Tab-separated table of C-alpha atoms and ligand atoms in Angstrom:
chain	number	residue	atom	x	y	z
A	68	VAL	CA	175.351	125.790	84.225
A	69	ARG	CA	174.254	125.621	80.968
A	70	LEU	CA	175.150	127.822	77.789
A	71	HIS	CA	171.475	128.167	77.347
A	72	ASP	CA	171.779	129.568	81.315
A	73	LEU	CA	173.813	132.420	80.208
A	74	PRO	CA	172.516	136.381	79.590
A	75	THR	CA	173.027	137.057	76.110
A	76	PRO	CA	175.353	138.057	74.050
A	77	THR	CA	177.435	136.120	75.345
A	78	LEU	CA	181.186	134.965	73.695
A	79	TRP	CA	181.885	131.486	74.293
A	80	VAL	CA	184.727	129.007	73.241
A	81	ASP	CA	183.963	125.623	72.211
A	82	LEU	CA	186.731	123.776	74.236
A	83	ALA	CA	186.367	120.481	71.612
A	84	ALA	CA	187.831	122.529	68.597
A	85	LEU	CA	189.944	124.795	70.657
A	86	ASP	CA	191.758	122.294	71.658
A	87	HIS	CA	191.674	120.350	67.946
A	88	ASN	CA	193.319	123.600	66.995
A	89	VAL	CA	196.369	123.880	69.858
A	90	ASP	CA	197.076	119.737	69.130
A	91	VAL	CA	197.013	120.349	65.360
A	92	MET	CA	199.697	123.641	65.383
A	93	ALA	CA	201.251	121.882	67.801
A	94	ALA	CA	202.232	118.809	65.658
A	95	ALA	CA	203.096	121.246	63.029
A	96	ARG	CA	205.075	123.802	65.010
A	97	PRO	CA	206.365	122.419	68.099
A	98	GLY	CA	207.660	124.212	71.372
A	99	ARG	CA	209.080	127.382	70.262
A	100	SER	CA	208.667	126.987	66.522
A	101	LEU	CA	205.549	128.749	67.470
A	102	ARG	CA	205.000	132.014	69.036
A	103	PRO	CA	201.412	132.415	69.513
A	104	HIS	CA	199.657	135.947	69.324
A	105	VAL	CA	198.078	136.789	72.354
A	106	LYS	CA	196.797	139.548	70.736
A	107	ALA	CA	193.920	137.187	69.301
A	108	PHE	CA	192.580	135.730	72.643
A	109	LYS	CA	193.604	138.808	74.968
A	110	SER	CA	193.903	136.217	77.839
A	111	THR	CA	195.944	134.790	80.295
A	112	ALA	CA	194.175	131.991	81.155
A	113	LEU	CA	193.703	131.013	77.331
A	114	ALA	CA	197.590	131.749	76.939
A	115	ALA	CA	198.269	129.512	80.064
A	116	HIS	CA	195.960	126.714	78.372
A	117	VAL	CA	198.279	126.871	75.236
A	118	ARG	CA	201.422	126.511	77.131
A	119	ASP	CA	200.149	123.920	78.750
A	120	ARG	CA	198.162	121.635	76.241
A	121	GLY	CA	200.360	122.728	73.382
A	122	GLY	CA	203.887	123.299	74.944
A	123	HIS	CA	204.236	126.503	73.992
A	124	ASP	CA	205.919	128.919	76.451
A	125	ALA	CA	207.130	131.950	74.167
A	126	PHE	CA	204.271	134.500	73.543
A	127	CYS	CA	203.557	137.474	70.969
A	128	CYS	CA	202.156	140.615	72.223
A	129	ALA	CA	200.768	143.817	70.560
A	130	THR	CA	199.962	145.717	73.336
A	131	LEU	CA	202.373	146.739	76.661
A	132	LYS	CA	199.266	145.560	78.641
A	133	GLU	CA	199.358	142.223	77.055
A	134	VAL	CA	203.432	141.976	77.717
A	135	ALA	CA	202.609	143.079	81.347
A	136	GLY	CA	199.575	140.782	81.943
A	137	LEU	CA	201.579	137.605	80.939
A	138	VAL	CA	204.713	138.422	82.875
A	139	ALA	CA	202.581	139.333	85.857
A	140	SER	CA	200.808	135.460	85.377
A	141	GLY	CA	203.918	134.007	84.786
A	142	LEU	CA	203.723	133.206	81.274
A	143	GLY	CA	206.667	135.718	80.662
A	144	ASP	CA	209.986	132.680	79.748
A	145	ASP	CA	210.162	134.959	76.346
A	146	VAL	CA	207.772	137.256	75.544
A	147	LEU	CA	208.324	139.268	72.727
A	148	LEU	CA	206.478	142.660	72.015
A	149	ALA	CA	205.856	142.507	68.341
A	150	ASN	CA	204.850	146.389	68.074
A	151	GLU	CA	207.048	149.573	67.782
A	152	THR	CA	206.169	151.585	71.538
A	153	LEU	CA	207.591	154.927	73.089
A	154	ASP	CA	206.129	155.016	76.260
A	155	ARG	CA	209.606	155.354	77.982
A	156	ASP	CA	207.629	155.391	81.488
A	157	ARG	CA	205.494	152.177	80.901
A	158	LEU	CA	208.239	149.719	79.051
A	159	GLY	CA	210.633	150.879	81.823
A	160	ASP	CA	208.178	149.708	84.556
A	161	LEU	CA	207.815	146.556	82.588
A	162	VAL	CA	211.473	145.904	82.642
A	163	ALA	CA	211.347	145.983	86.345
A	164	ALA	CA	208.612	143.844	86.727
A	165	ALA	CA	210.308	141.738	84.752
A	166	THR	CA	213.450	141.501	86.066
A	167	GLU	CA	212.227	140.803	89.604
A	168	ARG	CA	210.289	137.678	87.819
A	169	GLY	CA	212.951	136.555	86.204
A	170	ALA	CA	210.401	137.002	82.785
A	171	ARG	CA	212.356	137.797	79.586
A	172	VAL	CA	210.715	140.901	77.664
A	173	THR	CA	212.059	141.556	73.727
A	174	VAL	CA	210.670	144.893	72.056
A	175	ALA	CA	210.386	145.526	68.223
A	176	VAL	CA	212.608	148.574	67.201
A	177	ASP	CA	212.586	150.132	63.620
A	178	SER	CA	214.019	153.478	64.609
A	179	ALA	CA	216.401	155.843	66.616
A	180	GLU	CA	213.328	156.891	68.821
A	181	THR	CA	212.132	153.326	69.139
A	182	ILE	CA	215.664	152.362	70.386
A	183	ALA	CA	216.146	155.588	72.711
A	184	ALA	CA	212.932	154.406	74.419
A	185	ALA	CA	214.398	150.740	74.719
A	186	ALA	CA	217.539	151.885	76.226
A	187	ASP	CA	215.978	154.091	78.737
A	188	ALA	CA	213.851	151.257	79.585
A	189	ALA	CA	216.863	148.855	79.946
A	190	THR	CA	217.691	151.095	82.788
A	191	ASN	CA	215.845	149.234	84.990
A	192	GLY	CA	217.038	145.564	83.894
A	193	PRO	CA	217.734	143.648	80.905
A	194	LEU	CA	215.452	144.227	77.828
A	195	ALA	CA	216.853	142.902	74.412
A	196	VAL	CA	214.984	143.557	70.853
A	197	LEU	CA	214.100	142.328	67.287
A	198	VAL	CA	214.898	144.657	64.436
A	199	ASP	CA	211.529	144.857	62.384
A	200	VAL	CA	211.674	144.572	59.155
A	201	ASP	CA	209.049	145.895	56.363
A	202	VAL	CA	208.578	142.749	54.458
A	203	GLY	CA	206.006	144.457	51.828
A	204	LEU	CA	202.661	145.210	54.494
A	205	PRO	CA	202.154	148.713	54.529
A	206	ARG	CA	202.397	149.082	58.335
A	207	CYS	CA	205.391	149.005	60.986
A	208	GLY	CA	209.116	147.790	60.309
A	209	CYS	CA	212.609	149.603	58.389
A	210	PRO	CA	213.505	149.276	54.898
A	211	PRO	CA	215.492	146.007	54.999
A	212	ALA	CA	218.470	148.225	54.202
A	213	ASP	CA	218.354	150.295	57.326
A	214	ALA	CA	218.016	146.762	59.216
A	215	GLY	CA	221.812	146.351	60.082
A	216	ARG	CA	222.386	149.825	60.966
A	217	LEU	CA	219.509	149.928	63.050
A	218	ALA	CA	221.152	146.924	65.128
A	219	ASP	CA	224.430	148.492	65.437
A	220	ASP	CA	222.732	151.557	67.083
A	221	ALA	CA	220.915	149.356	69.248
A	222	ARG	CA	223.849	147.781	70.115
A	223	ALA	CA	226.147	150.544	70.886
A	224	ALA	CA	222.866	151.734	73.224
A	225	GLY	CA	223.429	148.295	75.235
A	226	LEU	CA	220.616	146.599	74.308
A	227	GLU	CA	220.689	143.040	73.376
A	228	VAL	CA	219.834	142.326	69.574
A	229	ARG	CA	218.318	138.922	68.888
A	230	GLY	CA	217.580	138.991	65.628
A	231	VAL	CA	214.392	140.078	63.011
A	232	MET	CA	211.103	139.881	62.679
A	233	GLY	CA	209.470	141.133	59.882
A	234	TYR	CA	205.286	140.304	59.330
A	235	GLU	CA	203.739	139.724	56.048
A	236	GLY	CA	200.132	140.761	57.062
A	237	HIS	CA	199.333	141.168	53.056
A	238	VAL	CA	199.781	137.903	52.682
A	239	VAL	CA	198.315	135.881	55.690
A	240	GLY	CA	194.490	136.024	54.765
A	241	ASN	CA	194.567	135.317	50.827
A	242	PRO	CA	192.790	132.518	50.418
A	243	ASP	CA	195.067	131.762	46.702
A	244	ARG	CA	197.321	128.839	48.993
A	245	THR	CA	199.743	129.148	45.177
A	246	TRP	CA	199.924	132.912	45.871
A	247	ARG	CA	200.745	132.541	49.298
A	248	ILE	CA	203.216	130.452	48.833
A	249	GLU	CA	204.917	132.437	46.283
A	250	GLN	CA	204.714	135.732	48.764
A	251	VAL	CA	206.032	133.854	51.787
A	252	GLU	CA	208.988	133.439	49.734
A	253	VAL	CA	209.657	137.321	48.591
A	254	SER	CA	208.893	138.306	51.787
A	255	MET	CA	211.308	136.205	53.225
A	256	ALA	CA	213.695	137.089	50.631
A	257	LEU	CA	214.037	140.992	52.385
A	258	LEU	CA	213.831	139.580	56.127
A	259	ARG	CA	216.998	137.238	55.390
A	260	ALA	CA	218.755	139.821	53.276
A	261	ALA	CA	218.128	142.076	56.649
A	262	HIS	CA	219.363	139.078	58.892
A	263	ASP	CA	222.577	139.179	57.414
A	264	ASP	CA	222.989	142.232	58.210
A	265	VAL	CA	221.684	142.035	61.794
A	266	GLY	CA	222.819	138.572	62.849
A	267	GLY	CA	221.498	136.962	66.031
A	268	ASP	CA	219.743	134.054	66.456
A	269	VAL	CA	215.768	134.915	66.126
A	270	THR	CA	214.031	134.995	63.150
A	271	SER	CA	210.201	135.443	63.531
A	272	ALA	CA	207.335	135.840	60.940
A	273	GLY	CA	204.440	134.456	59.778
A	274	GLY	CA	200.480	133.955	61.016
A	275	THR	CA	197.611	131.772	61.106
A	276	GLY	CA	197.651	131.967	57.089
A	277	THR	CA	201.328	131.145	56.477
A	278	TYR	CA	202.077	128.572	59.194
A	279	ASP	CA	202.780	126.121	57.263
A	280	LEU	CA	204.521	127.966	54.758
A	281	HIS	CA	207.747	129.246	56.262
A	282	GLN	CA	211.291	127.010	56.447
A	283	TRP	CA	213.531	129.850	57.118
A	284	VAL	CA	212.490	131.514	59.857
A	285	ARG	CA	213.086	130.163	63.824
A	286	GLU	CA	209.441	131.011	64.983
A	287	VAL	CA	205.782	131.769	63.474
A	288	GLN	CA	203.211	134.310	65.062
A	289	ALA	CA	200.361	133.020	64.847
A	290	GLY	CA	197.337	133.529	67.096
A	291	SER	CA	193.946	133.558	65.382
A	292	TYR	CA	194.487	130.062	64.711
A	293	LEU	CA	193.051	128.963	68.301
A	294	LEU	CA	189.537	130.537	68.282
A	295	MET	CA	189.062	130.641	64.171
A	296	ASP	CA	187.046	132.898	62.164
A	297	THR	CA	184.852	133.029	58.830
A	298	ALA	CA	187.560	135.077	57.000
A	299	TYR	CA	190.181	132.705	57.898
A	300	ALA	CA	187.574	129.788	57.508
A	301	ARG	CA	187.887	130.523	53.649
A	302	LEU	CA	191.453	129.115	53.478
A	303	GLY	CA	190.584	125.884	54.051
A	304	LEU	CA	192.938	125.476	57.060
A	305	PRO	CA	192.922	122.547	59.436
A	306	PHE	CA	191.711	124.427	61.959
A	307	GLN	CA	188.286	124.767	63.529
A	308	GLN	CA	185.573	127.488	64.165
A	309	ALA	CA	186.187	127.109	67.838
A	310	LEU	CA	184.651	130.624	68.801
A	311	PHE	CA	180.751	132.068	68.781
A	312	VAL	CA	178.536	134.370	70.152
A	313	GLN	CA	175.223	133.302	71.557
A	314	ALA	CA	172.234	135.114	71.186
A	315	THR	CA	168.867	135.194	71.628
A	316	VAL	CA	166.171	136.083	68.940
A	317	ILE	CA	164.054	138.684	70.898
A	318	SER	CA	161.918	139.349	67.237
A	319	ALA	CA	160.439	137.601	65.085
A	320	SER	CA	158.363	138.813	61.556
A	321	ALA	CA	157.228	136.860	58.517
A	322	GLY	CA	160.080	137.239	56.896
A	323	HIS	CA	163.050	138.012	59.306
A	324	ALA	CA	163.954	137.748	62.398
A	325	VAL	CA	166.011	139.830	65.125
A	326	ALA	CA	168.652	138.232	67.898
A	327	ASP	CA	170.259	140.387	70.076
A	328	ALA	CA	173.904	140.917	69.084
A	329	GLY	CA	174.776	143.821	66.982
A	330	LEU	CA	178.210	145.361	65.890
A	331	LYS	CA	179.031	146.591	69.429
A	332	ALA	CA	179.253	142.283	70.171
A	333	PHE	CA	181.720	141.624	67.006
A	334	GLY	CA	184.551	142.851	65.044
A	335	MET	CA	183.000	143.943	61.751
A	336	ASP	CA	186.160	145.079	59.483
A	337	HIS	CA	186.162	141.672	57.907
A	338	GLY	CA	182.454	141.679	57.373
A	339	GLU	CA	178.889	140.548	58.916
A	340	PRO	CA	178.677	137.622	61.402
A	341	THR	CA	177.295	135.223	60.181
A	342	VAL	CA	174.081	133.011	61.406
A	343	GLU	CA	174.183	129.460	59.784
A	344	GLY	CA	171.521	128.210	57.821
A	345	CYS	CA	170.137	131.882	57.236
A	346	ASP	CA	171.503	134.919	55.409
A	347	VAL	CA	172.762	137.821	57.815
A	348	PHE	CA	170.498	141.031	56.134
A	349	PHE	CA	172.105	143.467	58.679
A	350	THR	CA	173.595	144.323	61.811
A	351	SER	CA	172.867	147.466	63.736
A	352	ASP	CA	174.321	148.671	67.274
A	353	GLU	CA	172.755	145.754	69.446
A	354	HIS	CA	170.904	143.861	66.823
A	355	VAL	CA	171.763	141.362	63.965
A	356	THR	CA	168.584	141.219	61.395
A	357	PHE	CA	168.538	137.925	59.505
A	358	THR	CA	166.245	135.708	56.781
A	359	TRP	CA	165.881	131.943	56.476
A	360	SER	CA	165.248	129.790	53.192
A	361	GLU	CA	162.051	127.226	52.485
A	362	GLY	CA	164.538	124.217	53.543
A	363	HIS	CA	165.329	126.020	56.637
A	364	THR	CA	163.892	123.723	59.928
A	365	GLY	CA	161.474	126.512	60.413
A	366	PRO	CA	160.928	130.251	60.950
A	367	PRO	CA	163.270	131.036	64.030
A	368	HIS	CA	160.742	131.453	67.121
A	369	VAL	CA	160.905	134.190	69.714
A	370	GLY	CA	163.433	133.084	72.077
A	371	ASP	CA	165.016	131.029	70.115
A	372	ARG	CA	169.175	130.776	70.595
A	373	VAL	CA	171.361	131.476	68.214
A	374	ARG	CA	174.880	130.403	67.433
A	375	LEU	CA	176.609	133.697	65.254
A	376	LEU	CA	180.659	132.716	64.047
A	377	PRO	CA	182.450	136.390	63.983
A	378	ALA	CA	184.509	137.281	60.822
A	379	HIS	CA	187.355	138.393	62.741
A	380	VAL	CA	188.461	136.664	66.088
A	381	ASP	CA	190.440	139.858	67.324
A	382	PRO	CA	188.265	142.906	67.885
A	383	THR	CA	185.059	140.456	68.628
A	384	VAL	CA	186.872	139.468	71.068
A	385	ALA	CA	188.063	142.642	72.407
A	386	TYR	CA	184.225	143.811	72.665
A	387	HIS	CA	183.484	140.827	75.663
A	388	GLU	CA	184.829	140.553	79.070
A	389	ARG	CA	185.097	137.173	78.939
A	390	MET	CA	184.486	134.259	77.055
A	391	TRP	CA	182.674	130.872	78.560
A	392	VAL	CA	184.242	127.828	78.052
A	393	ILE	CA	181.462	125.556	76.928
A	394	ASP	CA	181.739	121.619	76.150
A	395	ALA	CA	179.661	121.439	73.016
A	396	GLY	CA	180.038	117.443	73.137
A	397	ASP	CA	177.203	117.943	75.920
A	398	PRO	CA	174.362	119.089	73.452
A	399	GLU	CA	171.384	120.022	76.421
A	400	GLY	CA	171.170	123.467	77.010
A	401	GLY	CA	173.486	124.083	74.528
A	402	GLY	CA	176.545	122.872	76.061
A	403	GLU	CA	177.973	122.753	79.612
A	404	VAL	CA	179.583	125.419	80.989
A	405	VAL	CA	183.464	123.999	81.999
A	406	ASP	CA	185.123	127.443	82.564
A	407	ALA	CA	184.828	131.315	82.405
A	408	TRP	CA	187.827	132.766	81.272
A	409	PRO	CA	188.627	136.654	81.451
A	410	VAL	CA	189.399	138.574	78.645
A	411	ASP	CA	191.975	140.244	81.119
A	412	LEU	CA	194.429	141.646	78.396
A	413	ARG	CA	191.582	144.078	76.716
A	414	ASN	CA	192.316	147.623	76.790
A	415	TRP	CA	195.735	149.241	76.539
B	1448	LIG	C1	203.067	141.629	64.275
B	1448	LIG	C2	202.094	139.883	63.661
B	1448	LIG	N1	201.849	139.545	63.790
B	1448	LIG	C3	201.391	138.073	63.163
B	1448	LIG	C4	200.283	137.942	63.108
B	1448	LIG	C5	199.384	136.762	62.632
B	1448	LIG	O1	198.353	136.680	63.542
B	1448	LIG	P1	197.052	135.581	62.952
B	1448	LIG	O2	197.382	134.602	63.499
B	1448	LIG	O3	195.675	136.740	62.877
B	1448	LIG	O4	197.610	135.491	61.010
B	1448	LIG	C6	199.438	139.348	63.075
B	1448	LIG	C7	198.007	139.840	63.392
B	1448	LIG	O5	197.869	141.190	62.977
B	1448	LIG	C8	200.425	140.543	63.556
B	1448	LIG	O6	200.565	141.905	63.489
């Protein structure tokens, strides 16, 4: 089966580019010095590929569904829910399942309420926490000065406190590397101060845009590096675009062409998808309308296949049920289909 035999729109992965990305990261941050973030790809099959090829066996998640899916698939050696939850019931079920499977689950906490939820869930088995610290992104995380008190409260509630995390999400996507270097320093000074009060051997931070700028933390939480997108491509990182949406030109006029992948096939919060060599005019529910320059290889014809590059990997993947794995080095018919990985961790 070839890529061009599949119905469109089709989410597909260039396996050679993915493996390049796995290898580059594994060389820079081997083993547990990287905690790959599953939110960027939401697939246990891809997580297993990253573990087997890259040698990383500790994962990071954003949702309870992601954690539960990893545990159920035998990928739960050390799973971190790098997010807050108050869902005692599902967290409790998860702890019970993890205990049965010999998996290790850790959850981020930043308040008395999230500690109480974790303590409740821990009646079903061992559950550890990291104190989540606000290092400059106005999202989750406690003020650094509160971290020690929260750690004491968690210990008093019977929870194991493994350390701290602090995600500098306001820094990771900025194309100015010098600025990123400075800001990682600023953020990690805050996390370091919190860690002095909290203790524990886990210090966790970072993302794709800062993976090589962290000296102090034990582990970096990066996920986008695996599949990449055009927003991260602007940073000039050594990772290749590995995720595409294949579409079919369903209408063509003198001045523009229309392909059958629209904003229901792409996360658009980082901008329009890219059609290489063309200008995207606009994207609507099920269509992308694009124009081409004089120098282009010729106007697209109805029935042509086009390759689109997403601007934001995480929400793009979450729109699709599976990603087709393609050997693009065998270009006949758009490349050979070598596998299909379910996006089984989508939804919540
Ligand atoms: C808590 C947390 N850590 C790390 C990341 C890094 O991900 P990326 O690889 O996209 O930079 C994210 C992404 O949003 C995140 O939410």
